[in-house]
PDB file of C-alpha atoms in Angstrom:
ATOM      1  CA  MET A   1      32.789  31.939  41.619  1.00  0.00           C
ATOM      2  CA  ALA A   2      29.977  30.771  42.631  1.00  0.00           C
ATOM      3  CA  LYS A   3      29.686  27.258  44.719  1.00  0.00           C
ATOM      4  CA  ILE A   4      27.230  24.843  43.173  1.00  0.00           C
ATOM      5  CA  ASN A   5      26.014  22.515  46.094  1.00  0.00           C
ATOM      6  CA  LEU A   6      25.471  19.259  44.481  1.00  0.00           C
ATOM      7  CA  VAL A   7      23.588  17.171  46.918  1.00  0.00           C
ATOM      8  CA  THR A   8      23.660  13.460  46.022  1.00  0.00           C
ATOM      9  CA  ARG A   9      20.172  11.578  46.185  1.00  0.00           C
ATOM     10  CA  GLU A  10      20.171   8.244  47.416  1.00  0.00           C
ATOM     11  CA  LYS A  11      18.910   5.949  45.182  1.00  0.00           C
ATOM     12  CA  LYS A  12      16.596   3.579  46.154  1.00  0.00           C
ATOM     13  CA  ARG A  13      15.972   0.149  45.314  1.00  0.00           C
ATOM     14  CA  PRO A  14      12.926  -1.583  43.769  1.00  0.00           C
ATOM     15  CA  GLU A  15      11.446  -3.402  46.679  1.00  0.00           C
ATOM     16  CA  TRP A  16      12.279  -6.648  44.790  1.00  0.00           C
ATOM     17  CA  CYS A  17      15.462  -5.896  45.209  1.00  0.00           C
ATOM     18  CA  ASN A  18      16.209  -6.057  48.754  1.00  0.00           C
ATOM     19  CA  ASN A  19      18.445  -8.722  50.384  1.00  0.00           C
ATOM     20  CA  GLU A  20      15.929 -11.219  51.689  1.00  0.00           C
ATOM     21  CA  ASN A  21      14.229 -11.250  48.068  1.00  0.00           C
ATOM     22  CA  LEU A  22      17.510 -11.435  45.805  1.00  0.00           C
ATOM     23  CA  SER A  23      17.966 -14.782  48.021  1.00  0.00           C
ATOM     24  CA  GLY A  24      14.511 -16.089  47.342  1.00  0.00           C
ATOM     25  CA  ILE A  25      15.318 -15.145  43.427  1.00  0.00           C
ATOM     26  CA  ALA A  26      18.681 -16.889  43.472  1.00  0.00           C
ATOM     27  CA  ILE A  27      17.012 -19.942  45.171  1.00  0.00           C
ATOM     28  CA  MET A  28      14.323 -19.976  42.557  1.00  0.00           C
ATOM     29  CA  PHE A  29      17.181 -20.106  39.843  1.00  0.00           C
ATOM     30  CA  PHE A  30      19.134 -22.947  41.687  1.00  0.00           C
ATOM     31  CA  LEU A  31      15.884 -24.694  41.799  1.00  0.00           C
ATOM     32  CA  LEU A  32      14.947 -23.882  37.942  1.00  0.00           C
ATOM     33  CA  PHE A  33      18.640 -24.979  37.184  1.00  0.00           C
ATOM     34  CA  LEU A  34      18.446 -28.252  38.746  1.00  0.00           C
ATOM     35  CA  PHE A  35      15.279 -29.124  37.569  1.00  0.00           C
ATOM     36  CA  LEU A  36      16.358 -28.215  33.948  1.00  0.00           C
ATOM     37  CA  TYR A  37      19.310 -30.056  34.361  1.00  0.00           C
ATOM     38  CA  SER A  38      17.758 -32.809  35.825  1.00  0.00           C
ATOM     39  CA  GLU A  39      15.052 -33.614  32.282  1.00  0.00           C
ATOM     40  CA  GLU A  40      17.910 -33.078  30.495  1.00  0.00           C
ATOM     41  CA  VAL A  41      20.001 -35.527  32.321  1.00  0.00           C
ATOM     42  CA  SER A  42      16.263 -37.791  31.896  1.00  0.00           C
ATOM     43  CA  LEU A  43      15.864 -37.363  28.525  1.00  0.00           C
ATOM     44  CA  PHE A  44      19.629 -37.798  27.842  1.00  0.00           C
ATOM     45  CA  LYS A  45      19.085 -41.487  29.505  1.00  0.00           C
ATOM     46  CA  ALA A  46      15.407 -41.838  28.256  1.00  0.00           C
ATOM     47  CA  HIS A  47      17.520 -41.705  24.855  1.00  0.00           C
ATOM     48  CA  GLU A  48      20.565 -44.196  25.919  1.00  0.00           C
ATOM     49  CA  LYS A  49      18.052 -46.511  27.390  1.00  0.00           C
ATOM     50  CA  LYS A  50      15.796 -46.041  23.573  1.00  0.00           C
ATOM     51  CA  LYS A  51      19.146 -46.879  21.860  1.00  0.00           C
ATOM     52  CA  ILE A  52      20.125 -49.475  23.648  1.00  0.00           C
ATOM     53  CA  SER A  53      16.914 -51.242  23.343  1.00  0.00           C
ATOM     54  CA  VAL A  54      17.570 -50.798  19.837  1.00  0.00           C
ATOM     55  CA  ILE A  55      20.758 -51.909  19.522  1.00  0.00           C
ATOM     56  CA  SER A  56      19.820 -55.127  21.711  1.00  0.00           C
ATOM     57  CA  LYS A  57      17.003 -56.143  19.347  1.00  0.00           C
ATOM     58  CA  ALA A  58      18.961 -55.397  16.241  1.00  0.00           C
ATOM     59  CA  GLY A  59      21.831 -58.088  18.421  1.00  0.00           C
ATOM     60  CA  ASN A  60      18.920 -60.076  18.807  1.00  0.00           C
ATOM     61  CA  GLU A  61      18.328 -60.458  15.317  1.00  0.00           C
ATOM     62  CA  GLN A  62      21.730 -60.624  14.489  1.00  0.00           C
ATOM     63  CA  LEU A  63      22.652 -63.456  16.570  1.00  0.00           C
ATOM     64  CA  SER A  64      19.767 -65.185  15.654  1.00  0.00           C
ATOM     65  CA  ASN A  65      20.135 -64.937  12.273  1.00  0.00           C
ATOM     66  CA  LEU A  66      23.626 -66.058  12.426  1.00  0.00           C
ATOM     67  CA  ALA A  67      22.150 -69.377  14.823  1.00  0.00           C
ATOM     68  CA  ALA A  68      19.844 -69.758  12.189  1.00  0.00           C
ATOM     69  CA  SER A  69      22.796 -69.808   9.047  1.00  0.00           C
ATOM     70  CA  LEU A  70      25.247 -72.308  11.384  1.00  0.00           C
ATOM     71  CA  GLN A  71      21.920 -74.661  11.681  1.00  0.00           C
ATOM     72  CA  GLY A  72      21.511 -74.669   8.082  1.00  0.00           C
ATOM     73  CA  LYS A  73      25.584 -75.546   7.688  1.00  0.00           C
ATOM     74  CA  GLN A  74      25.504 -78.107  11.068  1.00  0.00           C
ATOM     75  CA  LYS A  75      22.020 -79.466   9.409  1.00  0.00           C
ATOM     76  CA  ALA A  76      23.394 -79.901   5.854  1.00  0.00           C
ATOM     77  CA  LEU A  77      27.080 -81.221   6.740  1.00  0.00           C
ATOM     78  CA  GLY A  78      25.868 -83.540   9.045  1.00  0.00           C
ATOM     79  CA  LEU A  79      23.499 -85.089   6.260  1.00  0.00           C
ATOM     80  CA  ARG A  80      26.358 -85.023   3.578  1.00  0.00           C
ATOM     81  CA  SER A  81      28.403 -86.724   6.667  1.00  0.00           C
ATOM     82  CA  GLU A  82      26.268 -89.363   7.277  1.00  0.00           C
ATOM     83  CA  GLY A  83      25.795 -89.762   3.400  1.00  0.00           C
ATOM     84  CA  LEU A  84      29.193 -90.327   3.005  1.00  0.00           C
ATOM     85  CA  LYS A  85      29.706 -92.719   5.884  1.00  0.00           C
ATOM     86  CA  GLU A  86      26.611 -95.104   4.913  1.00  0.00           C
ATOM     87  CA  LYS A  87      28.860 -94.873   1.234  1.00  0.00           C
ATOM     88  CA  ILE A  88      32.160 -95.787   2.621  1.00  0.00           C
ATOM     89  CA  SER A  89      29.979 -98.869   4.528  1.00  0.00           C
ATOM     90  CA  GLY A  90      28.721-100.126   1.647  1.00  0.00           C
ATOM     91  CA  GLU A  91      31.675-100.023  -0.483  1.00  0.00           C
ATOM     92  CA  LYS A  92      33.475-101.988   1.732  1.00  0.00           C
ATOM     93  CA  ASP A  93      30.689-104.383   2.114  1.00  0.00           C
ATOM     94  CA  THR A  94      30.969-104.818  -1.528  1.00  0.00           C
ATOM     95  CA  LEU A  95      34.625-104.522  -1.422  1.00  0.00           C
ATOM     96  CA  ILE A  96      34.435-107.280   0.763  1.00  0.00           C
ATOM     97  CA  ALA A  97      32.242-109.856  -0.855  1.00  0.00           C
ATOM     98  CA  ASP A  98      33.941-109.083  -4.028  1.00  0.00           C
ATOM     99  CA  LEU A  99      37.615-109.950  -2.054  1.00  0.00           C
ATOM    100  CA  GLU A 100      35.987-113.378  -1.211  1.00  0.00           C
ATOM    101  CA  GLU A 101      34.833-113.996  -4.552  1.00  0.00           C
ATOM    102  CA  TYR A 102      37.882-113.154  -5.948  1.00  0.00           C
ATOM    103  CA  ASN A 103      40.229-115.366  -3.530  1.00  0.00           C
ATOM    104  CA  GLU A 104      37.169-117.885  -4.418  1.00  0.00           C
ATOM    105  CA  ILE A 105      38.113-118.141  -8.133  1.00  0.00           C
ATOM    106  CA  VAL A 106      42.061-117.954  -7.875  1.00  0.00           C
ATOM    107  CA  VAL A 107      41.668-120.670  -5.545  1.00  0.00           C
ATOM    108  CA  SER A 108      39.950-122.708  -7.219  1.00  0.00           C
ATOM    109  CA  GLU A 109      41.161-125.534  -9.164  1.00  0.00           C
ATOM    110  CA  GLU A 110      38.344-125.773 -11.794  1.00  0.00           C
ATOM    111  CA  ALA A 111      40.222-122.576 -13.400  1.00  0.00           C
ATOM    112  CA  THR A 112      38.573-122.035 -16.710  1.00  0.00           C
ATOM    113  CA  GLU A 113      39.191-118.761 -19.406  1.00  0.00           C
ATOM    114  CA  GLU A 114      35.359-117.683 -18.067  1.00  0.00           C
ATOM    115  CA  SER A 115      36.735-117.647 -14.257  1.00  0.00           C
ATOM    116  CA  ALA A 116      39.827-115.650 -15.320  1.00  0.00           C
ATOM    117  CA  ILE A 117      37.800-113.035 -16.584  1.00  0.00           C
ATOM    118  CA  ALA A 118      35.503-113.058 -14.012  1.00  0.00           C
ATOM    119  CA  ALA A 119      38.750-112.589 -11.487  1.00  0.00           C
ATOM    120  CA  THR A 120      40.328-110.018 -13.951  1.00  0.00           C
ATOM    121  CA  ASP A 121      36.922-108.095 -13.688  1.00  0.00           C
ATOM    122  CA  LEU A 122      36.627-108.569  -9.870  1.00  0.00           C
ATOM    123  CA  LYS A 123      39.872-107.449  -9.947  1.00  0.00           C
ATOM    124  CA  GLU A 124      39.217-104.354 -11.495  1.00  0.00           C
ATOM    125  CA  GLU A 125      36.590-103.516  -9.438  1.00  0.00           C
ATOM    126  CA  ILE A 126      38.377-104.153  -6.206  1.00  0.00           C
ATOM    127  CA  GLU A 127      41.141-101.510  -6.997  1.00  0.00           C
ATOM    128  CA  THR A 128      38.085 -98.705  -8.005  1.00  0.00           C
ATOM    129  CA  LEU A 129      36.336 -99.508  -4.690  1.00  0.00           C
ATOM    130  CA  GLU A 130      39.401 -98.986  -2.916  1.00  0.00           C
ATOM    131  CA  VAL A 131      40.013 -95.499  -4.805  1.00  0.00           C
ATOM    132  CA  LEU A 132      36.668 -94.768  -4.053  1.00  0.00           C
ATOM    133  CA  ILE A 133      36.956 -95.658  -0.684  1.00  0.00           C
ATOM    134  CA  GLU A 134      39.594 -93.347  -0.153  1.00  0.00           C
ATOM    135  CA  GLU A 135      38.134 -90.071  -1.461  1.00  0.00           C
ATOM    136  CA  ASP A 136      35.240 -90.843  -0.046  1.00  0.00           C
ATOM    137  CA  LYS A 137      37.330 -90.869   3.278  1.00  0.00           C
ATOM    138  CA  GLU A 138      39.257 -87.505   2.545  1.00  0.00           C
ATOM    139  CA  SER A 139      35.753 -86.243   1.591  1.00  0.00           C
ATOM    140  CA  LEU A 140      34.253 -87.177   4.928  1.00  0.00           C
ATOM    141  CA  ASP A 141      37.622 -85.192   6.669  1.00  0.00           C
ATOM    142  CA  VAL A 142      36.629 -82.366   5.094  1.00  0.00           C
ATOM    143  CA  VAL A 143      32.955 -82.501   5.937  1.00  0.00           C
ATOM    144  CA  THR A 144      34.164 -83.176  10.011  1.00  0.00           C
ATOM    145  CA  THR A 145      36.218 -80.324   9.966  1.00  0.00           C
ATOM    146  CA  ASP A 146      33.834 -78.144   8.355  1.00  0.00           C
ATOM    147  CA  LEU A 147      31.018 -79.638  10.992  1.00  0.00           C
ATOM    148  CA  GLU A 148      33.827 -78.958  13.965  1.00  0.00           C
ATOM    149  CA  LYS A 149      33.744 -75.214  12.712  1.00  0.00           C
ATOM    150  CA  VAL A 150      30.204 -74.497  13.054  1.00  0.00           C
ATOM    151  CA  THR A 151      29.681 -76.744  15.916  1.00  0.00           C
ATOM    152  CA  VAL A 152      31.141 -76.227  19.801  1.00  0.00           C
ATOM    153  CA  ASP A 153      32.222 -78.970  22.312  1.00  0.00           C
ATOM    154  CA  SER A 154      29.037 -79.060  24.445  1.00  0.00           C
ATOM    155  CA  ALA A 155      31.149 -80.154  27.414  1.00  0.00           C
ATOM    156  CA  LYS A 156      33.327 -76.316  26.921  1.00  0.00           C
ATOM    157  CA  PHE A 157      30.141 -74.146  26.573  1.00  0.00           C
ATOM    158  CA  CYS A 158      30.229 -72.539  30.097  1.00  0.00           C
ATOM    159  CA  ASP A 159      26.309 -71.301  30.537  1.00  0.00           C
ATOM    160  CA  GLU A 160      27.325 -69.305  33.791  1.00  0.00           C
ATOM    161  CA  CYS A 161      29.713 -67.485  32.109  1.00  0.00           C
ATOM    162  CA  GLU A 162      29.127 -63.535  31.628  1.00  0.00           C
ATOM    163  CA  PHE A 163      28.132 -63.008  27.511  1.00  0.00           C
ATOM    164  CA  ASN A 164      28.679 -58.728  26.747  1.00  0.00           C
ATOM    165  CA  TYR A 165      28.349 -58.196  22.690  1.00  0.00           C
ATOM    166  CA  ILE A 166      26.648 -55.007  21.474  1.00  0.00           C
ATOM    167  CA  GLY A 167      24.323 -53.794  24.957  1.00  0.00           C
ATOM    168  CA  LEU A 168      23.500 -57.819  24.905  1.00  0.00           C
ATOM    169  CA  GLY A 169      24.937 -58.076  28.439  1.00  0.00           C
ATOM    170  CA  THR A 170      23.639 -61.379  30.478  1.00  0.00           C
ATOM    171  CA  SER A 171      24.750 -65.063  31.027  1.00  0.00           C
ATOM    172  CA  CYS A 172      25.909 -67.430  28.237  1.00  0.00           C
ATOM    173  CA  GLY A 173      23.431 -69.946  28.707  1.00  0.00           C
ATOM    174  CA  LEU A 174      20.291 -67.505  29.287  1.00  0.00           C
ATOM    175  CA  ARG A 175      21.441 -66.039  25.702  1.00  0.00           C
ATOM    176  CA  LYS A 176      21.457 -69.206  24.178  1.00  0.00           C
ATOM    177  CA  ASN A 177      18.152 -70.369  25.587  1.00  0.00           C
ATOM    178  CA  TYR A 178      16.374 -67.069  24.608  1.00  0.00           C
ATOM    179  CA  LEU A 179      17.615 -68.133  20.940  1.00  0.00           C
ATOM    180  CA  MET A 180      16.072 -71.587  21.626  1.00  0.00           C
ATOM    181  CA  THR A 181      13.209 -70.056  22.888  1.00  0.00           C
ATOM    182  CA  VAL A 182      12.414 -66.752  21.364  1.00  0.00           C
ATOM    183  CA  TYR A 183      14.030 -67.523  17.486  1.00  0.00           C
ATOM    184  CA  SER A 184      13.465 -71.455  17.622  1.00  0.00           C
ATOM    185  CA  ASN A 185      17.498 -72.006  17.036  1.00  0.00           C
ATOM    186  CA  THR A 186      18.684 -75.287  18.222  1.00  0.00           C
ATOM    187  CA  GLU A 187      20.980 -75.646  21.266  1.00  0.00           C
ATOM    188  CA  GLU A 188      23.452 -76.843  18.934  1.00  0.00           C
ATOM    189  CA  ALA A 189      23.298 -73.368  16.350  1.00  0.00           C
ATOM    190  CA  ALA A 190      22.284 -71.557  19.806  1.00  0.00           C
ATOM    191  CA  LYS A 191      25.616 -72.687  21.675  1.00  0.00           C
ATOM    192  CA  ALA A 192      27.867 -71.991  18.200  1.00  0.00           C
ATOM    193  CA  ALA A 193      26.173 -68.665  17.401  1.00  0.00           C
ATOM    194  CA  VAL A 194      26.878 -67.170  21.367  1.00  0.00           C
ATOM    195  CA  ALA A 195      30.302 -68.953  21.213  1.00  0.00           C
ATOM    196  CA  GLN A 196      30.780 -67.134  18.146  1.00  0.00           C
ATOM    197  CA  TRP A 197      30.269 -63.865  19.095  1.00  0.00           C
ATOM    198  CA  ASP A 198      31.945 -64.306  22.509  1.00  0.00           C
ATOM    199  CA  PRO A 199      34.566 -66.537  23.103  1.00  0.00           C
ATOM    200  CA  ASN A 200      34.320 -65.753  27.087  1.00  0.00           C
ATOM    201  CA  CYS A 201      31.241 -68.233  26.699  1.00  0.00           C
ATOM    202  CA  MET A 202      34.155 -71.540  25.869  1.00  0.00           C
ATOM    203  CA  LYS A 203      36.196 -72.871  29.167  1.00  0.00           C
TER     204      LYS A 203
END
């Protein structure tokens, strides 16, 4: 049996595959990875910034709409309150005048059938006025309570406190001022809206 002499040839690596080149290629891949990663991070940050901007814009509009709604309620309730106060005042003036007239008739020594009828009519009017005044006072109490729900005590509003709601991070005072400046909300409505969204704005 003949011996076969196998000569093993040394495989030659291509030139680009030597240690120095491999280090360079590894560095290039690493730099490429860093570049792609930083681009991905930049895109993510840009997307998040855009998302926050959209949320902030929508949040500002929602907050302004709330302030406008509260402003409308404050105005309507304020007018109703003033109207009731004037009505009660007028009713009280009429009541006082009727009582004085009634007393004059009752204590008069010249009582006639006509004066007795006038006294009876006045007495009925006085009783009706007393009932109306009580009803109007109750209505005024309800309106006052409703008005308190849509307003805030200015002394308790904290301008320096931190306001944070759906991506809108600032101070309560700056958020209030923003609503007043950009959306022309009243100060009372702006304070009420800001405090309703973030109770942290109240001391």
